[in-house]
Short mmCIF file of C-alpha atoms in Angstrom, two decimals:
data_model
loop_
_atom_site.label_atom_id
_atom_site.label_comp_id
_atom_site.label_asym_id
_atom_site.label_seq_id
_atom_site.Cartn_x
_atom_site.Cartn_y
_atom_site.Cartn_z
CA MET A 25 -13.68 30.59 36.30
CA SER A 26 -14.45 30.25 32.62
CA SER A 27 -17.01 32.47 30.95
CA ILE A 28 -19.05 29.45 29.86
CA THR A 29 -20.04 28.61 33.40
CA GLU A 30 -21.02 32.12 34.50
CA GLU A 31 -24.64 33.03 34.65
CA LYS A 32 -25.07 36.30 32.82
CA SER A 33 -28.79 36.87 32.85
CA GLN A 34 -28.78 38.30 36.37
CA PRO A 35 -26.19 39.39 38.93
CA ALA A 36 -24.62 36.53 40.84
CA GLN A 37 -25.77 35.96 44.39
CA ARG A 38 -23.34 34.90 47.06
CA PHE A 39 -24.17 32.09 49.46
CA ASP A 40 -22.42 30.90 52.60
CA VAL A 41 -22.53 27.08 52.39
CA GLY A 42 -20.60 26.15 55.51
CA LYS A 43 -17.31 26.06 57.36
CA VAL A 44 -14.22 24.97 55.47
CA GLU A 45 -13.57 22.11 57.84
CA ASP A 46 -17.02 20.69 56.99
CA PHE A 47 -15.79 20.00 53.44
CA PRO A 48 -13.41 17.04 53.40
CA VAL A 49 -10.45 17.19 51.05
CA GLY A 50 -10.95 15.21 47.85
CA LYS A 51 -14.60 14.40 48.36
CA PHE A 52 -17.76 16.15 47.25
CA ARG A 53 -20.32 17.34 49.73
CA ILE A 54 -23.70 18.17 48.22
CA VAL A 55 -25.39 21.40 49.38
CA GLN A 56 -28.83 22.72 48.50
CA CYS A 57 -28.73 26.24 47.18
CA GLU A 58 -31.61 28.14 45.59
CA GLY A 59 -33.29 24.85 44.68
CA ARG A 60 -30.16 23.47 43.08
CA GLN A 61 -27.95 20.62 44.22
CA VAL A 62 -24.39 21.86 44.17
CA GLY A 63 -21.38 19.68 44.87
CA VAL A 64 -18.61 21.44 46.75
CA ILE A 65 -15.15 19.91 47.03
CA ARG A 66 -12.00 21.06 48.79
CA MET A 67 -8.79 20.22 46.94
CA ALA A 68 -5.44 19.23 48.39
CA ASP A 69 -4.02 22.63 47.42
CA GLY A 70 -6.69 24.41 49.48
CA GLU A 71 -8.89 25.56 46.61
CA VAL A 72 -12.59 24.83 46.56
CA HIS A 73 -14.70 23.99 43.52
CA ALA A 74 -18.47 24.05 43.15
CA VAL A 75 -20.26 21.98 40.52
CA LEU A 76 -23.95 21.58 39.68
CA ASN A 77 -24.78 17.99 40.64
CA ARG A 78 -26.06 17.16 37.18
CA CYS A 79 -24.05 15.50 34.44
CA PRO A 80 -24.34 17.34 31.10
CA HIS A 81 -24.66 13.96 29.38
CA LYS A 82 -27.85 12.49 30.85
CA GLY A 83 -28.49 14.26 34.09
CA ALA A 84 -26.79 11.86 36.52
CA PRO A 85 -25.76 13.05 40.01
CA VAL A 86 -22.25 13.57 38.73
CA CYS A 87 -20.77 14.69 42.06
CA LYS A 88 -21.36 11.21 43.44
CA GLY A 89 -18.82 9.85 40.98
CA ILE A 90 -15.17 9.00 41.48
CA VAL A 91 -12.79 11.86 42.27
CA GLY A 92 -9.36 10.73 41.16
CA GLY A 93 -6.93 10.93 38.28
CA THR A 94 -6.82 9.68 34.74
CA TRP A 95 -4.71 7.68 32.36
CA PRO A 96 -3.81 10.09 29.54
CA PRO A 97 -3.31 9.09 25.91
CA SER A 98 -0.22 6.91 25.74
CA ALA A 99 1.67 4.49 23.53
CA VAL A 100 0.33 0.98 23.02
CA GLY A 101 0.83 -1.06 26.17
CA GLU A 102 2.02 1.89 28.27
CA LEU A 103 0.07 3.49 31.09
CA GLY A 104 0.53 6.94 32.56
CA PHE A 105 -1.38 8.59 35.38
CA GLU A 106 -2.02 12.26 35.99
CA ARG A 107 -4.32 14.95 37.45
CA ASP A 108 -4.86 12.91 40.60
CA GLY A 109 -7.68 14.50 42.57
CA TYR A 110 -8.72 16.75 39.70
CA VAL A 111 -10.79 14.36 37.60
CA LEU A 112 -14.46 13.65 38.23
CA THR A 113 -15.82 10.46 36.65
CA CYS A 114 -19.60 10.33 36.35
CA PRO A 115 -21.10 7.37 38.23
CA TRP A 116 -23.48 6.54 35.41
CA HIS A 117 -21.77 6.48 32.00
CA GLY A 118 -18.20 7.12 33.00
CA PHE A 119 -17.54 10.43 31.29
CA GLU A 120 -14.46 12.14 32.75
CA PHE A 121 -14.37 15.84 33.60
CA ASP A 122 -11.53 18.13 34.57
CA LEU A 123 -12.57 19.68 37.88
CA SER A 124 -10.47 22.78 37.22
CA THR A 125 -12.16 23.70 33.96
CA GLY A 126 -15.31 21.59 33.99
CA ALA A 127 -14.48 20.25 30.54
CA GLU A 128 -14.80 16.64 29.46
CA LEU A 129 -11.30 15.24 29.08
CA PHE A 130 -9.48 14.65 25.78
CA GLN A 131 -12.28 15.70 23.45
CA GLU A 132 -12.21 18.18 20.60
CA ARG A 133 -15.77 19.25 21.40
CA PRO A 134 -16.07 18.53 25.12
CA MET A 135 -19.17 18.55 27.25
CA ARG A 136 -18.82 20.77 30.30
CA LEU A 137 -19.90 20.62 33.90
CA ARG A 138 -21.81 23.62 35.15
CA LYS A 139 -19.36 25.21 37.58
CA TYR A 140 -19.87 28.05 40.02
CA ARG A 141 -17.33 30.38 41.50
CA ALA A 142 -16.34 29.23 44.98
CA THR A 143 -14.15 31.03 47.52
CA ILE A 144 -13.01 30.71 51.11
CA GLU A 145 -13.38 33.78 53.29
CA GLY A 146 -13.14 33.98 57.04
CA GLY A 147 -13.13 30.22 57.41
CA SER A 148 -16.35 29.77 55.40
CA VAL A 149 -17.01 28.55 51.87
CA PHE A 150 -19.00 30.85 49.60
CA ILE A 151 -20.43 30.05 46.20
CA LEU A 152 -21.82 32.46 43.61
CA LEU A 153 -24.96 31.43 41.76
CA MET B 241 -40.28 -10.83 -19.42
CA THR B 242 -36.69 -10.45 -20.50
CA VAL B 243 -34.05 -11.41 -17.98
CA ALA B 244 -31.18 -8.96 -17.82
CA ASP B 245 -27.80 -10.13 -18.99
CA THR B 246 -25.57 -8.72 -16.29
CA ARG B 247 -22.51 -8.51 -18.50
CA ALA B 248 -24.24 -6.93 -21.44
CA ALA B 249 -26.37 -4.48 -19.49
CA PRO B 250 -26.38 -1.12 -21.29
CA LYS B 251 -24.11 1.51 -19.84
CA SER B 252 -25.17 5.03 -19.04
CA ASP B 253 -23.08 8.03 -19.99
CA THR B 254 -21.76 8.05 -16.46
CA ASP B 255 -20.59 4.48 -16.70
CA ALA B 256 -18.65 5.12 -19.88
CA ALA B 257 -16.21 7.19 -17.85
CA LEU B 258 -16.34 4.99 -14.75
CA LYS B 259 -13.04 3.41 -13.85
CA VAL B 260 -13.34 0.14 -11.97
CA ILE B 261 -11.18 -1.78 -9.56
CA ASP B 262 -12.73 -5.12 -8.69
CA CYS B 263 -11.44 -5.90 -5.20
CA ASP B 264 -12.56 -9.52 -5.05
CA VAL B 265 -12.11 -12.00 -7.90
CA HIS B 266 -11.65 -15.66 -7.06
CA PRO B 267 -9.17 -17.75 -8.97
CA THR B 268 -9.26 -21.51 -8.58
CA VAL B 269 -6.22 -23.71 -9.01
CA ARG B 270 -7.44 -26.28 -11.48
CA GLY B 271 -6.30 -29.76 -10.60
CA GLY B 272 -6.13 -29.00 -6.92
CA LEU B 273 -3.02 -29.39 -4.83
CA SER B 274 -1.09 -31.30 -7.46
CA ALA B 275 -1.00 -28.15 -9.56
CA VAL B 276 1.10 -26.39 -6.93
CA TYR B 277 3.47 -29.32 -6.25
CA PRO B 278 6.03 -27.94 -8.75
CA TYR B 279 6.25 -24.87 -6.49
CA MET B 280 7.38 -26.65 -3.33
CA PRO B 281 10.30 -28.88 -2.30
CA LYS B 282 9.94 -32.52 -3.32
CA ALA B 283 9.90 -33.69 0.29
CA TRP B 284 6.72 -31.73 0.82
CA SER B 285 4.96 -32.68 -2.40
CA ARG B 286 5.65 -36.36 -1.69
CA ARG B 287 4.21 -35.91 1.77
CA PHE B 288 1.00 -34.39 0.41
CA GLU B 289 0.77 -37.09 -2.25
CA GLN B 290 1.21 -39.90 0.26
CA LYS B 291 -1.43 -38.55 2.63
CA LYS B 292 -3.72 -37.95 -0.36
CA ALA B 293 -4.18 -34.32 0.59
CA SER B 294 -6.51 -32.40 -1.66
CA VAL B 295 -8.35 -29.14 -1.88
CA GLN B 296 -11.51 -31.20 -1.64
CA SER B 297 -10.75 -31.17 2.05
CA VAL B 298 -12.02 -27.57 2.04
CA ALA B 299 -15.58 -28.82 1.50
CA LEU B 300 -18.07 -26.85 3.54
CA THR B 301 -19.36 -30.03 5.28
CA THR B 302 -22.85 -31.26 4.49
CA LYS B 303 -24.72 -28.71 6.54
CA TYR B 304 -22.86 -25.75 4.98
CA GLN B 305 -22.74 -27.07 1.44
CA HIS B 306 -24.35 -24.58 -0.93
CA PRO B 307 -28.00 -25.65 -1.35
CA ASN B 308 -27.63 -25.44 -5.12
CA GLY B 309 -24.54 -27.57 -5.13
CA ALA B 310 -21.72 -25.11 -5.71
CA VAL B 311 -20.53 -21.67 -4.69
CA VAL B 312 -18.97 -21.16 -8.12
CA ARG B 313 -21.48 -20.25 -10.83
CA GLU B 314 -22.24 -23.11 -13.18
CA ASP B 315 -22.61 -20.64 -16.06
CA ALA B 316 -19.06 -19.43 -15.45
CA ARG B 317 -17.58 -22.67 -16.80
CA ASP B 318 -15.51 -22.22 -19.94
CA GLU B 319 -16.16 -23.94 -23.27
CA LYS B 320 -14.27 -27.02 -22.13
CA GLY B 321 -16.36 -27.29 -19.00
CA ASN B 322 -13.65 -26.17 -16.61
CA VAL B 323 -14.86 -24.65 -13.38
CA GLY B 324 -15.30 -20.86 -13.36
CA GLY B 325 -12.23 -18.87 -12.37
CA SER B 326 -9.77 -21.64 -13.17
CA ASP B 327 -8.25 -20.08 -16.29
CA PRO B 328 -6.89 -16.55 -16.21
CA ARG B 329 -7.62 -16.05 -19.90
CA VAL B 330 -11.27 -16.86 -19.33
CA VAL B 331 -11.43 -14.54 -16.33
CA VAL B 332 -10.14 -11.80 -18.62
CA SER B 333 -12.45 -12.58 -21.54
CA GLU B 334 -15.58 -13.31 -19.52
CA HIS B 335 -15.29 -10.80 -16.70
CA ILE B 336 -12.57 -8.19 -16.94
CA ASN B 337 -13.10 -7.24 -20.58
CA PRO B 338 -16.92 -7.15 -20.72
CA CYS B 339 -17.14 -5.27 -17.42
CA ASN B 340 -14.44 -2.75 -18.41
CA ILE B 341 -12.48 -3.50 -15.26
CA ASP B 342 -9.23 -1.58 -14.92
CA PHE B 343 -7.76 -3.79 -12.19
CA ALA B 344 -8.94 -7.05 -10.63
CA LEU B 345 -7.63 -8.28 -7.29
CA LEU B 346 -7.23 -12.06 -7.20
CA ASN B 347 -7.93 -13.75 -3.90
CA CYS B 348 -7.50 -17.52 -3.67
CA LEU B 349 -9.71 -19.23 -1.11
CA GLN B 350 -8.10 -22.64 -1.57
CA ALA B 351 -4.88 -21.27 -0.10
CA ALA B 352 -6.74 -19.26 2.53
CA SER B 353 -8.70 -22.14 4.01
CA LEU B 354 -5.66 -24.40 4.09
CA CYS B 355 -3.71 -21.72 5.95
CA ALA B 356 -6.55 -20.84 8.31
CA ALA B 357 -7.51 -24.25 9.60
CA LEU B 358 -7.09 -27.23 7.30
CA ALA B 359 -3.34 -27.76 7.18
CA THR B 360 -0.69 -28.08 9.87
CA THR B 361 1.41 -25.02 10.66
CA ASP B 362 4.38 -26.25 8.66
CA GLU B 363 2.20 -27.42 5.79
CA SER B 364 0.48 -24.03 5.66
CA ILE B 365 3.81 -22.21 5.34
CA ILE B 366 4.82 -24.41 2.39
CA LEU B 367 1.37 -24.23 0.79
CA ALA B 368 1.12 -20.45 1.08
CA SER B 369 4.40 -20.02 -0.76
CA ALA B 370 3.50 -22.64 -3.36
CA PHE B 371 0.13 -21.06 -4.12
CA ASN B 372 1.72 -17.62 -4.26
CA ASP B 373 4.41 -18.71 -6.68
CA PHE B 374 1.81 -20.54 -8.80
CA PHE B 375 -0.18 -17.33 -9.26
CA LEU B 376 2.85 -15.14 -9.77
CA LYS B 377 4.08 -17.43 -12.56
CA GLU B 378 0.90 -18.78 -14.14
CA TRP B 379 -1.68 -16.01 -13.73
CA LEU B 380 -0.17 -12.54 -13.33
CA PRO B 381 1.79 -12.52 -16.61
CA VAL B 382 -1.45 -13.15 -18.52
CA ASP B 383 -2.83 -9.63 -18.13
CA ARG B 384 -1.39 -6.42 -16.71
CA ARG B 385 -4.74 -5.64 -15.07
CA LEU B 386 -4.49 -8.61 -12.74
CA ARG B 387 -3.44 -7.93 -9.17
CA TYR B 388 -2.87 -10.49 -6.44
CA ALA B 389 -3.46 -10.71 -2.70
CA LEU B 390 -0.60 -12.92 -1.57
CA THR B 391 -1.51 -15.49 1.07
CA VAL B 392 0.36 -15.68 4.37
CA ALA B 393 0.50 -18.53 6.86
CA SER B 394 -1.64 -17.27 9.74
CA LEU B 395 -0.41 -19.93 12.12
CA ASP B 396 3.16 -18.58 12.07
CA PRO B 397 3.29 -14.77 11.88
CA GLN B 398 7.07 -14.75 11.53
CA ALA B 399 6.79 -16.99 8.48
CA GLY B 400 3.96 -14.81 7.22
CA ALA B 401 6.17 -11.74 7.48
CA ALA B 402 8.99 -13.57 5.69
CA GLU B 403 6.61 -14.42 2.83
CA ILE B 404 5.66 -10.75 2.47
CA ARG B 405 9.34 -9.81 2.35
CA ARG B 406 10.02 -12.58 -0.20
CA ILE B 407 7.48 -11.49 -2.84
CA GLY B 408 5.95 -8.24 -1.60
CA GLN B 409 7.94 -6.18 -4.08
CA HIS B 410 6.27 -7.85 -7.09
CA PRO B 411 4.54 -5.05 -9.03
CA GLN B 412 1.29 -7.00 -9.35
CA VAL B 413 1.09 -7.96 -5.68
CA ALA B 414 -1.37 -5.48 -4.21
CA ALA B 415 -2.37 -6.84 -0.81
CA VAL B 416 -1.57 -9.31 1.95
CA GLY B 417 -4.32 -11.89 2.22
CA LEU B 418 -4.61 -12.80 5.88
CA PRO B 419 -6.65 -15.95 6.48
CA LEU B 420 -8.30 -15.29 9.81
CA ILE B 421 -7.90 -17.66 12.74
CA ASN B 422 -9.45 -17.38 16.19
CA VAL B 423 -7.04 -14.63 17.22
CA LEU B 424 -8.54 -11.18 16.86
CA MET B 425 -6.70 -8.78 14.60
CA GLY B 426 -5.76 -6.34 17.35
CA SER B 427 -3.62 -8.97 19.04
CA ARG B 428 0.14 -8.49 19.10
CA TYR B 429 0.33 -11.96 17.61
CA TRP B 430 -0.10 -10.28 14.21
CA TRP B 431 2.47 -7.53 14.62
CA PRO B 432 5.23 -9.18 12.52
CA ILE B 433 2.81 -9.41 9.58
CA TYR B 434 1.61 -5.85 10.01
CA GLU B 435 5.17 -4.56 10.19
CA ALA B 436 6.15 -6.32 6.96
CA ALA B 437 2.96 -5.19 5.20
CA CYS B 438 3.66 -1.57 6.16
CA ASP B 439 7.25 -1.87 4.94
CA PHE B 440 5.94 -2.79 1.48
CA GLY B 441 2.97 -0.38 1.48
CA LEU B 442 0.54 -3.30 1.24
CA PRO B 443 -2.87 -3.44 2.95
CA ILE B 444 -4.01 -6.39 5.01
CA TYR B 445 -6.83 -8.07 3.09
CA VAL B 446 -9.37 -10.12 5.04
CA HIS B 447 -11.99 -12.31 3.41
CA PRO B 448 -13.91 -15.33 4.70
CA SER B 449 -11.56 -18.23 4.06
CA GLY B 450 -14.24 -20.89 3.81
CA ALA B 451 -13.20 -22.38 7.13
CA ASP B 452 -14.94 -19.71 9.21
CA SER B 453 -17.64 -20.89 11.59
CA ILE B 454 -16.91 -24.48 10.59
CA TYR B 455 -13.52 -25.69 11.75
CA GLN B 456 -11.90 -25.45 15.15
CA GLY B 457 -9.23 -22.78 15.00
CA ALA B 458 -11.06 -20.63 12.47
CA PRO B 459 -13.00 -17.58 13.67
CA MET B 460 -16.55 -18.32 14.76
CA ALA B 461 -19.68 -16.23 14.45
CA CYS B 462 -21.30 -15.34 17.75
CA GLY B 463 -23.80 -17.17 19.86
CA GLY B 464 -23.52 -20.74 18.67
CA ILE B 465 -23.21 -22.96 15.65
CA PRO B 466 -25.30 -22.05 12.60
CA ASP B 467 -27.46 -24.81 11.19
CA SER B 468 -27.44 -24.12 7.45
CA TYR B 469 -25.51 -22.40 4.65
CA PHE B 470 -28.02 -19.56 4.78
CA GLU B 471 -27.64 -19.10 8.52
CA ARG B 472 -23.84 -19.22 8.41
CA TYR B 473 -23.64 -16.87 5.42
CA VAL B 474 -25.69 -14.17 7.12
CA THR B 475 -23.60 -14.24 10.30
CA LEU B 476 -20.14 -14.01 8.71
CA CYS B 477 -20.23 -10.23 9.11
CA GLN B 478 -19.97 -10.71 12.88
CA ILE B 479 -16.38 -11.78 12.41
CA ALA B 480 -15.58 -8.48 10.74
CA GLU B 481 -17.37 -6.50 13.44
CA SER B 482 -15.28 -8.14 16.13
CA ASN B 483 -12.08 -7.52 14.23
CA VAL B 484 -12.76 -3.87 13.44
CA ASN B 485 -13.42 -3.32 17.12
CA SER B 486 -10.30 -5.25 18.10
CA LEU B 487 -8.02 -3.36 15.71
CA VAL B 488 -9.14 -0.05 17.14
CA CYS B 489 -9.27 -0.96 20.83
CA CYS B 490 -5.81 -2.51 20.83
CA GLY B 491 -4.25 0.63 19.34
CA THR B 492 -3.11 -1.17 16.19
CA PHE B 493 -3.19 1.99 14.10
CA GLU B 494 -1.18 3.91 16.70
CA LYS B 495 1.44 1.15 16.61
CA PHE B 496 1.35 0.97 12.79
CA PRO B 497 0.28 4.40 11.50
CA GLY B 498 0.70 3.31 7.89
CA LEU B 499 -1.38 0.16 8.20
CA LYS B 500 -4.46 -0.21 5.98
CA VAL B 501 -6.99 -3.02 6.22
CA MET B 502 -9.60 -4.13 3.69
CA PHE B 503 -12.50 -6.32 4.81
CA ALA B 504 -13.88 -8.18 1.81
CA GLU B 505 -17.25 -9.87 1.46
CA LEU B 506 -18.06 -9.21 5.08
CA GLY B 507 -20.70 -6.55 4.52
CA PHE B 508 -20.80 -2.92 5.54
CA THR B 509 -24.39 -2.02 6.40
CA TRP B 510 -23.56 -2.91 10.02
CA LEU B 511 -20.68 -0.45 10.20
CA LEU B 512 -22.49 2.76 11.10
CA PRO B 513 -24.17 1.49 14.31
CA LEU B 514 -20.89 -0.19 15.27
CA LEU B 515 -19.06 3.12 14.90
CA TRP B 516 -21.66 4.93 16.97
CA ARG B 517 -21.31 2.38 19.74
CA MET B 518 -17.52 2.38 19.61
CA ASP B 519 -17.39 6.17 19.70
CA ARG B 520 -19.75 6.44 22.65
CA THR B 521 -17.99 3.75 24.60
CA TRP B 522 -14.60 5.30 23.90
CA ARG B 523 -15.78 8.62 25.31
CA GLN B 524 -17.02 6.84 28.40
CA LEU B 525 -14.18 4.41 29.06
CA ARG B 526 -11.25 5.86 27.12
CA HIS B 527 -8.87 5.61 30.04
CA GLU B 528 -8.95 1.81 30.01
CA THR B 529 -7.19 1.82 26.62
CA PRO B 530 -5.40 5.18 26.59
CA TRP B 531 -3.55 4.23 23.40
CA VAL B 532 -6.85 4.81 21.62
CA LYS B 533 -6.07 8.49 21.27
CA LYS B 534 -8.93 9.62 19.06
CA SER B 535 -12.44 8.55 18.24
CA PRO B 536 -12.75 5.04 16.74
CA ILE B 537 -14.69 6.70 13.93
CA ASP B 538 -11.50 8.47 12.86
CA TYR B 539 -9.33 5.34 12.99
CA VAL B 540 -11.80 3.40 10.85
CA HIS B 541 -12.11 6.25 8.37
CA ASP B 542 -8.36 6.61 8.04
CA HIS B 543 -7.35 2.94 7.97
CA ILE B 544 -10.13 0.50 7.10
CA ARG B 545 -12.06 -0.17 3.89
CA PHE B 546 -14.95 -2.53 3.18
CA THR B 547 -15.80 -4.13 -0.12
CA THR B 548 -19.35 -3.82 -1.37
CA GLN B 549 -20.37 -7.35 -2.39
CA PRO B 550 -22.77 -8.91 -1.46
CA LEU B 551 -24.84 -5.72 -1.56
CA ASP B 552 -27.83 -5.71 0.74
CA GLU B 553 -31.07 -5.00 -1.10
CA PRO B 554 -33.68 -3.00 0.83
CA GLU B 555 -37.10 -2.77 -0.76
CA ASN B 556 -36.40 0.86 -1.55
CA PRO B 557 -32.87 0.96 -3.07
CA ARG B 558 -32.54 4.60 -2.07
CA HIS B 559 -32.37 3.51 1.55
CA LEU B 560 -29.05 1.84 0.82
CA GLY B 561 -27.89 5.05 -0.80
CA GLN B 562 -28.94 7.00 2.27
CA LEU B 563 -27.03 4.64 4.52
CA ILE B 564 -23.89 5.08 2.42
CA GLU B 565 -24.37 8.82 2.57
CA MET B 566 -24.61 8.63 6.36
CA MET B 567 -21.50 6.50 6.79
CA GLY B 568 -19.54 8.20 4.02
CA ALA B 569 -18.49 6.80 0.66
CA ASP B 570 -14.83 6.90 1.72
CA HIS B 571 -15.17 3.55 3.46
CA LEU B 572 -16.21 1.44 0.48
CA CYS B 573 -14.51 -0.31 -2.43
CA PHE B 574 -16.33 -2.12 -5.20
CA SER B 575 -16.03 -5.88 -5.47
CA SER B 576 -17.80 -8.39 -7.70
CA ASP B 577 -16.86 -11.75 -6.12
CA TYR B 578 -16.72 -13.23 -9.63
CA PRO B 579 -17.33 -16.11 -10.33
CA HIS B 580 -19.33 -16.91 -7.21
CA TRP B 581 -23.11 -17.27 -7.14
CA ASP B 582 -23.76 -14.04 -5.22
CA ASN B 583 -21.60 -11.78 -7.37
CA ASP B 584 -22.45 -8.11 -8.10
CA MET B 585 -21.66 -6.74 -11.51
CA PRO B 586 -20.34 -3.17 -11.76
CA ASN B 587 -22.93 -2.07 -14.29
CA GLN B 588 -25.72 -2.88 -11.90
CA ALA B 589 -24.23 -2.04 -8.53
CA LEU B 590 -24.95 1.07 -6.46
CA ARG B 591 -26.70 2.92 -9.25
CA MET B 592 -28.59 5.02 -6.73
CA LEU B 593 -25.39 6.93 -5.89
CA GLY B 594 -24.16 10.08 -7.58
CA PRO B 595 -21.20 9.98 -9.96
CA GLY B 596 -18.77 11.36 -7.38
CA ASP B 597 -19.46 8.68 -4.81
CA ARG B 598 -19.57 5.99 -7.48
CA GLN B 599 -16.14 6.90 -8.76
CA LYS B 600 -14.75 6.84 -5.23
CA ILE B 601 -16.26 3.44 -4.50
CA PHE B 602 -15.52 1.86 -7.86
CA TYR B 603 -11.95 3.13 -8.18
CA GLY B 604 -10.53 5.93 -6.08
CA ASN B 605 -10.76 4.45 -2.60
CA ALA B 606 -9.17 1.15 -3.60
CA ALA B 607 -6.50 2.78 -5.77
CA LYS B 608 -5.20 4.61 -2.73
CA ILE B 609 -4.48 1.49 -0.70
CA LEU B 610 -3.76 -1.20 -3.33
CA ARG B 611 -0.58 0.47 -4.61
CA LEU B 612 -2.47 1.59 -7.72
CA ASP B 613 -2.15 5.37 -7.34
#
């Protein structure tokens, strides 16, 4: 988890947000945690990611956007496709974010999703706020 | 009250050192089409004679006729009464010399409108070459400061590319005049012309041809048909906005990294909000056109220039200076539009800017793309 997304003002608190099997692969489930809406998603490789359900652009419920891939920079008339399942596209203005890092894609000065550390222990998903 | 004489306006100390490239001077072929008949095969000149073809066919129709009777300044006529811009020696003595112009780019609208909409495809190929050879032989030898935007036949891009390869090496050819048709500039239709222009280090030069917003096949301003010269004139900039957007969105500058484009007499005060919108939309929807690999702001900065005439005139002239500061002086190149009614003279243009920006706009920016470095 990158340093940008860690909360440093106070020690992180750990929350049990549910059983692993309650989080479908490739789709966000929104949980309420300490007054915040947090989107939790289980990836195909078994990892879980937790994202504040608020787009850094204009506050949209970003976790309700498309989870899919992207078409990276390519030559004129050619189309590639990559990062399938690891790109979150905001439902409002279409900004694309890398779910692994939280960073807006292909920008020199990217916006970033607020991410939280998420782990699986004993069949349950935990997030640290 | 004394009315200023634009040519004789006193120069400041700054102006004494100011070098000037005038990116838009309009030559007129006196005598019309018959003057270029010697520069085409006889079969073609006889055809034009028999059908009584003439450059009068470029008239702006009644509704778009200039309300004062002519686009060309009446006071620009020479001593014999010839229309302004029809004698290269007069252009030199009445414009280039008194305005201390280092280079003047000639751009012939008679050829442009014929190629854009008024002639058939085959006629436009012949006419483009004839006009080009006319200027190469009868105008460019007159003064070393003259430069020429060769005209290409827009209706046949392969022929247009061949014309660039035929005369593009001429040392006084400085640009490829592309008469716009209703195909946006990002289209692959234009690729043969762009490829040839890049091979010769020539920019694509776009200027209203005179057919715009009037004739089927020419580019149209948005929303409907204007009802007067005034209304049409004000909306011509929309054509440039669409084409800047098209060039960027279609990845033209990724396909042709050396390509430069100059938009002439199409305004620039609209550019900044266009760039903001393009940049925002690219960040949002980039993946639809993944060949747009960086912000549209960067493509425009690196590849596109805009000439300054006709300068907009806010009540407070400093506001125009502030706008140029916001968009960056790199984008602009001075143009007079001599001898047309709405021309801007270098001694009076953009005086609110500092000497650094003025020198960029009056000389440096154009020198870099018109093979004048």
